[in-house]
CSV table of N, CA and C in Angstrom, one decimal:
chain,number,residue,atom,x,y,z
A,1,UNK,N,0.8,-1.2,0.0
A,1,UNK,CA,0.0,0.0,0.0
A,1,UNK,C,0.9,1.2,0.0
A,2,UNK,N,0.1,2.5,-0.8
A,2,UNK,CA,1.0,3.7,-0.8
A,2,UNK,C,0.8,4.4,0.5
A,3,UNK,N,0.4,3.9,1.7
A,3,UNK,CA,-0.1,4.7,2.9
A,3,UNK,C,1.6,5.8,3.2
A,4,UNK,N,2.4,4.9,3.5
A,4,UNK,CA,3.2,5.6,3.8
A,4,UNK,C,3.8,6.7,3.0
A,5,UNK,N,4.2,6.7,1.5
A,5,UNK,CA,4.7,7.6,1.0
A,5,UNK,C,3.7,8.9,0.7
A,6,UNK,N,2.2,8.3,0.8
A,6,UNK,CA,1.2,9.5,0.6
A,6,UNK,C,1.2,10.6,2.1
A,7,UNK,N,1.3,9.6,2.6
A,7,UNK,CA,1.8,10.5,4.4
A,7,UNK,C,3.5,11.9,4.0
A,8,UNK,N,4.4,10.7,3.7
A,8,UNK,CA,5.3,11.6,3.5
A,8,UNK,C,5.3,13.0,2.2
A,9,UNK,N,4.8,12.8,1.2
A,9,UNK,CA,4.1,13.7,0.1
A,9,UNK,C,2.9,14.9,1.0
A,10,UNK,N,2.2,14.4,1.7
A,10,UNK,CA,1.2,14.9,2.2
A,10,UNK,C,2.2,16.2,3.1
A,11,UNK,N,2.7,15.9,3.9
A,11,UNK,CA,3.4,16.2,5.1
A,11,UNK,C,4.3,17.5,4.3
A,12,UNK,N,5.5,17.1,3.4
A,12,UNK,CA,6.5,17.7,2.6
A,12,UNK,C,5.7,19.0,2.3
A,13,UNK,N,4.2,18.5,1.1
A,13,UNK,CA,3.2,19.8,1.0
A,13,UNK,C,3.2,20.8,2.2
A,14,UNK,N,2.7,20.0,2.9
A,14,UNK,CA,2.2,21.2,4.2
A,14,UNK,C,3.3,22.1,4.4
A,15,UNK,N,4.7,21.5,4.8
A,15,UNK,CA,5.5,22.2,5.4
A,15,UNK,C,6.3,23.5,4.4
A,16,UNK,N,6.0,23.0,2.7
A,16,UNK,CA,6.6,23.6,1.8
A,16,UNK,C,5.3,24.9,1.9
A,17,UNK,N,4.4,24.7,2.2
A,17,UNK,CA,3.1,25.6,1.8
A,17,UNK,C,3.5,26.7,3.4
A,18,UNK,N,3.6,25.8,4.2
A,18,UNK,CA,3.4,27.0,5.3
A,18,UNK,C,4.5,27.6,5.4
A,19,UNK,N,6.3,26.9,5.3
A,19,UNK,CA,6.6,27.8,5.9
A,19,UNK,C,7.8,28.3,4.5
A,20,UNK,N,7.3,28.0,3.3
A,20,UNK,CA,8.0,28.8,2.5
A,20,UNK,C,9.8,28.9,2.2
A,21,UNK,N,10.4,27.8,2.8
A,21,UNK,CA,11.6,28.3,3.3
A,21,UNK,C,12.7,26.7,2.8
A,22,UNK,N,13.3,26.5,2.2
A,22,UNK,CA,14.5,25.9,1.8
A,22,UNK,C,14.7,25.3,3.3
A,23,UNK,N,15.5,25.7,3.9
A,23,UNK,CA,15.8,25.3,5.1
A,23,UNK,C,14.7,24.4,6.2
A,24,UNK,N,13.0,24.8,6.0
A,24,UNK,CA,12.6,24.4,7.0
A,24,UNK,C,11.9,22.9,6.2
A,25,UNK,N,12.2,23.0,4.6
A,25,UNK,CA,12.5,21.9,4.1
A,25,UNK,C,13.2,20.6,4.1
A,26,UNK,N,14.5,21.0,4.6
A,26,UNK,CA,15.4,20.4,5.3
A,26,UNK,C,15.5,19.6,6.0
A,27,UNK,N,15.3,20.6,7.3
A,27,UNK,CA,15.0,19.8,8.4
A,27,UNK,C,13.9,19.3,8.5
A,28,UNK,N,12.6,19.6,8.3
A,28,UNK,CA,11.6,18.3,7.9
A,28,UNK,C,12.0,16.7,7.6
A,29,UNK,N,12.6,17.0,6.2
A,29,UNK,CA,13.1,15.4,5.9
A,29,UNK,C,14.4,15.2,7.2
A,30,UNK,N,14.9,15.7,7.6
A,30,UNK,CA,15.8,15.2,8.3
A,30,UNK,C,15.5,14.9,9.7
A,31,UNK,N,14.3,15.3,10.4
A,31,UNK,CA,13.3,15.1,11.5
A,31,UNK,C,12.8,13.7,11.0
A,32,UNK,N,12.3,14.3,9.9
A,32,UNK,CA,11.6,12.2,9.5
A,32,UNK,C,12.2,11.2,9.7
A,33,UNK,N,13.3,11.6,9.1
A,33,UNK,CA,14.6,10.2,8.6
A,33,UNK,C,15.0,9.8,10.4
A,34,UNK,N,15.2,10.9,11.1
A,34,UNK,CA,15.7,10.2,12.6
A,34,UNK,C,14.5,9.6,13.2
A,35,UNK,N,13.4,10.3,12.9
A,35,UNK,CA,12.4,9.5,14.1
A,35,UNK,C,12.1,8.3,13.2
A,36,UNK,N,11.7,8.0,11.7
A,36,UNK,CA,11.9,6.5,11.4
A,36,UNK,C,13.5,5.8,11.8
A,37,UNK,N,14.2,5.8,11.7
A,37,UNK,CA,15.5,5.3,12.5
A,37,UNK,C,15.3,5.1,14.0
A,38,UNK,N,15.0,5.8,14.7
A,38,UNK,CA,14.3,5.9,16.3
A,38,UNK,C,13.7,4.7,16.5
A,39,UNK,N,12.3,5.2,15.5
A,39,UNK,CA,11.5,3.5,15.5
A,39,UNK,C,12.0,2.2,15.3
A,40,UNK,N,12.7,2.4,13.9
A,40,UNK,CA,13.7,1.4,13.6
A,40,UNK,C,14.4,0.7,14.9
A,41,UNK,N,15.1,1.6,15.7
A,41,UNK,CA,15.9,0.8,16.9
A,41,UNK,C,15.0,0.7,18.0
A,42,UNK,N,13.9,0.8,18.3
A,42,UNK,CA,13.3,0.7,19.3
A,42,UNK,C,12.4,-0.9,18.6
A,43,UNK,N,12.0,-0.9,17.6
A,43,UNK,CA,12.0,-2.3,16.9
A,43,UNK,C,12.1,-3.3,17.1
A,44,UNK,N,13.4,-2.8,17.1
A,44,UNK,CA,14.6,-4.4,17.3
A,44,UNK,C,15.1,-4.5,18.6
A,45,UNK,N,15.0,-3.2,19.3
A,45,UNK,CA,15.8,-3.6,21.0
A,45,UNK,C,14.6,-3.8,22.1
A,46,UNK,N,13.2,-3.4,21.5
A,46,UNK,CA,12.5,-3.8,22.7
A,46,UNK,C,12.0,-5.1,22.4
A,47,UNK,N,11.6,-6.1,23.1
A,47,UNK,CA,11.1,-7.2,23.2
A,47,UNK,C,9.7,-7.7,22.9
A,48,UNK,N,8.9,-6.7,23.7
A,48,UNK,CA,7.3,-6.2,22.9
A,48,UNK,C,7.3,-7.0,21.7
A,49,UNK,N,6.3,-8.1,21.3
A,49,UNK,CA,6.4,-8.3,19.9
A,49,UNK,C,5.1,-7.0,19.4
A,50,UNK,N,4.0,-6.8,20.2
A,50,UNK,CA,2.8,-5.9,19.4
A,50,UNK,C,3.5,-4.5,18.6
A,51,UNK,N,4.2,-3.9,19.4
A,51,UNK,CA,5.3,-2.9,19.6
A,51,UNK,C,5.9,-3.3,18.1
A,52,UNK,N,6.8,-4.1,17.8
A,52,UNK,CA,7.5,-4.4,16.8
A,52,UNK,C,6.5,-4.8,15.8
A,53,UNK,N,5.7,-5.5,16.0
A,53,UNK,CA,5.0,-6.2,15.1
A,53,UNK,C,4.0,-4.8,14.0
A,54,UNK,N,3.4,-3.6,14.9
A,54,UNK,CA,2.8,-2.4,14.8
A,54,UNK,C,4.3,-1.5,13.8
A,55,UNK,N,5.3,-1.6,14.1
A,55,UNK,CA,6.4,-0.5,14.0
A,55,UNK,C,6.8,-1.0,12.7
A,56,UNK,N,6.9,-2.4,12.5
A,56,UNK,CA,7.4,-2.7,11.0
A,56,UNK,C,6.3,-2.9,9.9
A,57,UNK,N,4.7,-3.0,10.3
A,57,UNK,CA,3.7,-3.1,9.5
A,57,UNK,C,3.5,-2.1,8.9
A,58,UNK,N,3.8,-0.3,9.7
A,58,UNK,CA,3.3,0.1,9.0
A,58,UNK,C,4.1,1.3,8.9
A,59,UNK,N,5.4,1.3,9.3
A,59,UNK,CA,6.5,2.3,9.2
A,59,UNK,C,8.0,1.8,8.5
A,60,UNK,N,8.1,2.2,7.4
A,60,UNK,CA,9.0,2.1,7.2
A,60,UNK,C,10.9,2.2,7.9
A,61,UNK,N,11.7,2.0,7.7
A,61,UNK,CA,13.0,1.7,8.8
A,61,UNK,C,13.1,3.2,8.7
A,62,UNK,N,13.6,4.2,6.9
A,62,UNK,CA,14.6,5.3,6.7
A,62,UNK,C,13.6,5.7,5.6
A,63,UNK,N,14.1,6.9,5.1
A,63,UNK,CA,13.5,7.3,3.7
A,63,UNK,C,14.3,6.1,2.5
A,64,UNK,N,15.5,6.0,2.7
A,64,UNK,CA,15.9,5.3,2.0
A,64,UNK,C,15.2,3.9,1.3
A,65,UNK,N,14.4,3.6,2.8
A,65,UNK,CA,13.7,2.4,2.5
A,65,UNK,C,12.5,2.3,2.2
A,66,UNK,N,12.0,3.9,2.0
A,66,UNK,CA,10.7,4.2,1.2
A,66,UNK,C,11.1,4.4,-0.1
A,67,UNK,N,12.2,4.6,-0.2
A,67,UNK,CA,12.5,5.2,-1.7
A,67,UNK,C,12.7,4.1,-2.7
A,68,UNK,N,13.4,3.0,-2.2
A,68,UNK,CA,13.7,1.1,-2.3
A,68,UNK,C,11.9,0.5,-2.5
A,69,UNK,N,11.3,0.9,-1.4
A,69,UNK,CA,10.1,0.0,-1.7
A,69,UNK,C,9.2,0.5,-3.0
A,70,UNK,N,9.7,2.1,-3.4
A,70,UNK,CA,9.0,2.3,-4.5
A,70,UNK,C,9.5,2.6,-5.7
A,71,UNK,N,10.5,2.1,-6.0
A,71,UNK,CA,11.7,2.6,-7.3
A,71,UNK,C,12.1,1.2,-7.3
A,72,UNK,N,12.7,0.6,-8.5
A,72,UNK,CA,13.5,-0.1,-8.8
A,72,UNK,C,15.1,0.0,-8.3
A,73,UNK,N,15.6,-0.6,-7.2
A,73,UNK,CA,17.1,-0.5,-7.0
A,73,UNK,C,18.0,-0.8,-7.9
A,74,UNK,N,18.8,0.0,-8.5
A,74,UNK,CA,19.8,0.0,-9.8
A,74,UNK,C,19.2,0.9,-10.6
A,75,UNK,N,18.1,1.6,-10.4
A,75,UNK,CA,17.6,2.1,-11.7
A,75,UNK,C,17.9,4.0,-11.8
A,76,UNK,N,18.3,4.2,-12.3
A,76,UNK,CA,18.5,5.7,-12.5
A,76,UNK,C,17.4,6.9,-11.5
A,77,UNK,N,16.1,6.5,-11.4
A,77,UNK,CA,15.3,7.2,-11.0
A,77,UNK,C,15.6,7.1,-9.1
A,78,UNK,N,16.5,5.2,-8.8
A,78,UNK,CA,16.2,5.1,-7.4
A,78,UNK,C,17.3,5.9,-6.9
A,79,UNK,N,18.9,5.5,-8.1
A,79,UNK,CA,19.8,6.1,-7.4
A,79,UNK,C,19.5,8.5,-7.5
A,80,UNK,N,19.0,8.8,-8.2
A,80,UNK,CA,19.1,10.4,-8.0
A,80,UNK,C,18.4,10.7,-6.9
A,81,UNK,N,17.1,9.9,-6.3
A,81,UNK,CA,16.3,10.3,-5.0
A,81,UNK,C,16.8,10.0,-4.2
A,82,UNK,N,18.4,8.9,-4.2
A,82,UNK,CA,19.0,8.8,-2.9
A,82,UNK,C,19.9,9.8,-2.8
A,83,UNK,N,21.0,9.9,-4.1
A,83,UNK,CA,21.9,11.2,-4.0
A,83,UNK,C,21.4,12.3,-3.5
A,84,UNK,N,19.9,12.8,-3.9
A,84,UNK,CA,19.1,13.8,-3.2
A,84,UNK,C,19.1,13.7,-2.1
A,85,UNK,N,18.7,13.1,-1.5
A,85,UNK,CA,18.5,12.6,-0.1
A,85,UNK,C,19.7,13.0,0.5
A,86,UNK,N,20.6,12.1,0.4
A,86,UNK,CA,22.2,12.5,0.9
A,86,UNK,C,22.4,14.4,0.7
A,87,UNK,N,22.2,14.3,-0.8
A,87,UNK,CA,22.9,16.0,-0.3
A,87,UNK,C,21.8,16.7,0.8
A,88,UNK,N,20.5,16.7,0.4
A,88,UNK,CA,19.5,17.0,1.5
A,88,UNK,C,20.1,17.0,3.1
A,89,UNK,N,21.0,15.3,3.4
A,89,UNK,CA,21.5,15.4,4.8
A,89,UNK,C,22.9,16.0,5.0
A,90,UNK,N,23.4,16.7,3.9
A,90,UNK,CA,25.0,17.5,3.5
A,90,UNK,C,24.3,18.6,4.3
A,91,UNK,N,23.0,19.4,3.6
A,91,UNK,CA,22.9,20.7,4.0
A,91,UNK,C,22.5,20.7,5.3
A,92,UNK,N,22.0,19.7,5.4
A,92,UNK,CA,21.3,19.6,7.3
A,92,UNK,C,22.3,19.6,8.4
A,93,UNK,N,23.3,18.5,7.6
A,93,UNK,CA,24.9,19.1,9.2
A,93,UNK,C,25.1,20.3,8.7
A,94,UNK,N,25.7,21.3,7.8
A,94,UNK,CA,25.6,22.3,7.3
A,94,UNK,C,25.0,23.3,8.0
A,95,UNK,N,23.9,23.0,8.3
A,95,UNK,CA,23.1,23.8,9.6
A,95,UNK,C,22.9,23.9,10.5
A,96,UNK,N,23.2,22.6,11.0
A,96,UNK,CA,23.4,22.0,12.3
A,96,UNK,C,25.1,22.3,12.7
A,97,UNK,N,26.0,22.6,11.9
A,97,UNK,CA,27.0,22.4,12.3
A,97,UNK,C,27.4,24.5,12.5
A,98,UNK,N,26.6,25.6,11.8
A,98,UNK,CA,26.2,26.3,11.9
A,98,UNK,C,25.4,27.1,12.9
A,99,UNK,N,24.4,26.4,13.1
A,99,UNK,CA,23.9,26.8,14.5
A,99,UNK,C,24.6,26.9,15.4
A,100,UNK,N,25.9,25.0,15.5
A,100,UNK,CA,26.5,24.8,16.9
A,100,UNK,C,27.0,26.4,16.9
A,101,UNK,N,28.0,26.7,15.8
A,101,UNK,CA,29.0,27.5,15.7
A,101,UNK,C,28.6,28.9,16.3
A,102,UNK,N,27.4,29.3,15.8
A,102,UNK,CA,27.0,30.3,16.5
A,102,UNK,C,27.1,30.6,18.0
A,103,UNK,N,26.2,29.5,18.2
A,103,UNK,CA,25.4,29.6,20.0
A,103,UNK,C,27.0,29.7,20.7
A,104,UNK,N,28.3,29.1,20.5
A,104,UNK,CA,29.3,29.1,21.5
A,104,UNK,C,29.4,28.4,22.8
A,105,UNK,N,28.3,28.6,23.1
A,105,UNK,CA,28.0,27.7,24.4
A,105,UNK,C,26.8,26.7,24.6
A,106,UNK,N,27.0,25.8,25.2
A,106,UNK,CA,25.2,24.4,25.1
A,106,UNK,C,25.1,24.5,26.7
């Protein structure tokens, strides 16, 4: 089923519509990508089978692995949405490593 990627399309919209901004683009996908990874390890290290059994039915692990479940792997179209992706996570340390730089102190 396309539930998940229409969720992630759905979501992308919103955030492109409200907040207008390259950056808050960014971090969007890069919010997503950690809390599916989050899930991901919480998956596999809790013991809960409902828990695991709920988290892999209907969430994907990464984007990566939404991008795999809907593209052909090897095929021109899978690898440019992953290089995207990646640079996507270039500009996010980029930002992140920018912010730190500012603040000076945590």
């Amino acid at each position: 089923m396309y539930i998940d990627l229409i969720v992630l399309l759905v979501l992308l919209i919103l955030v492109i519509m409200f907040f207008n901004r390259f950056n808050s683009f960014v971090f969007f996908i890069a919010i997503i990508d950690i809390f599916l990874r989050i899930l991901a390890f919480i998956k596999v290290n809790i013991p809960l089978k409902d828990i695991s059994n709920i988290i892999d039915k209907y969430l994907p692990e990464s984007i990566f692995n939404i991008i795999d479940k809907y593209t052909t792997s090897g095929e021109l179209f899978n690898t440019i949405l992953k290089w995207a992706f990646v640079v996507i996570m270039i500009i996010f340390l980029y930002y992140i490593v920018k912010i730190f730089w500012k603040k000076k102190k945590i």
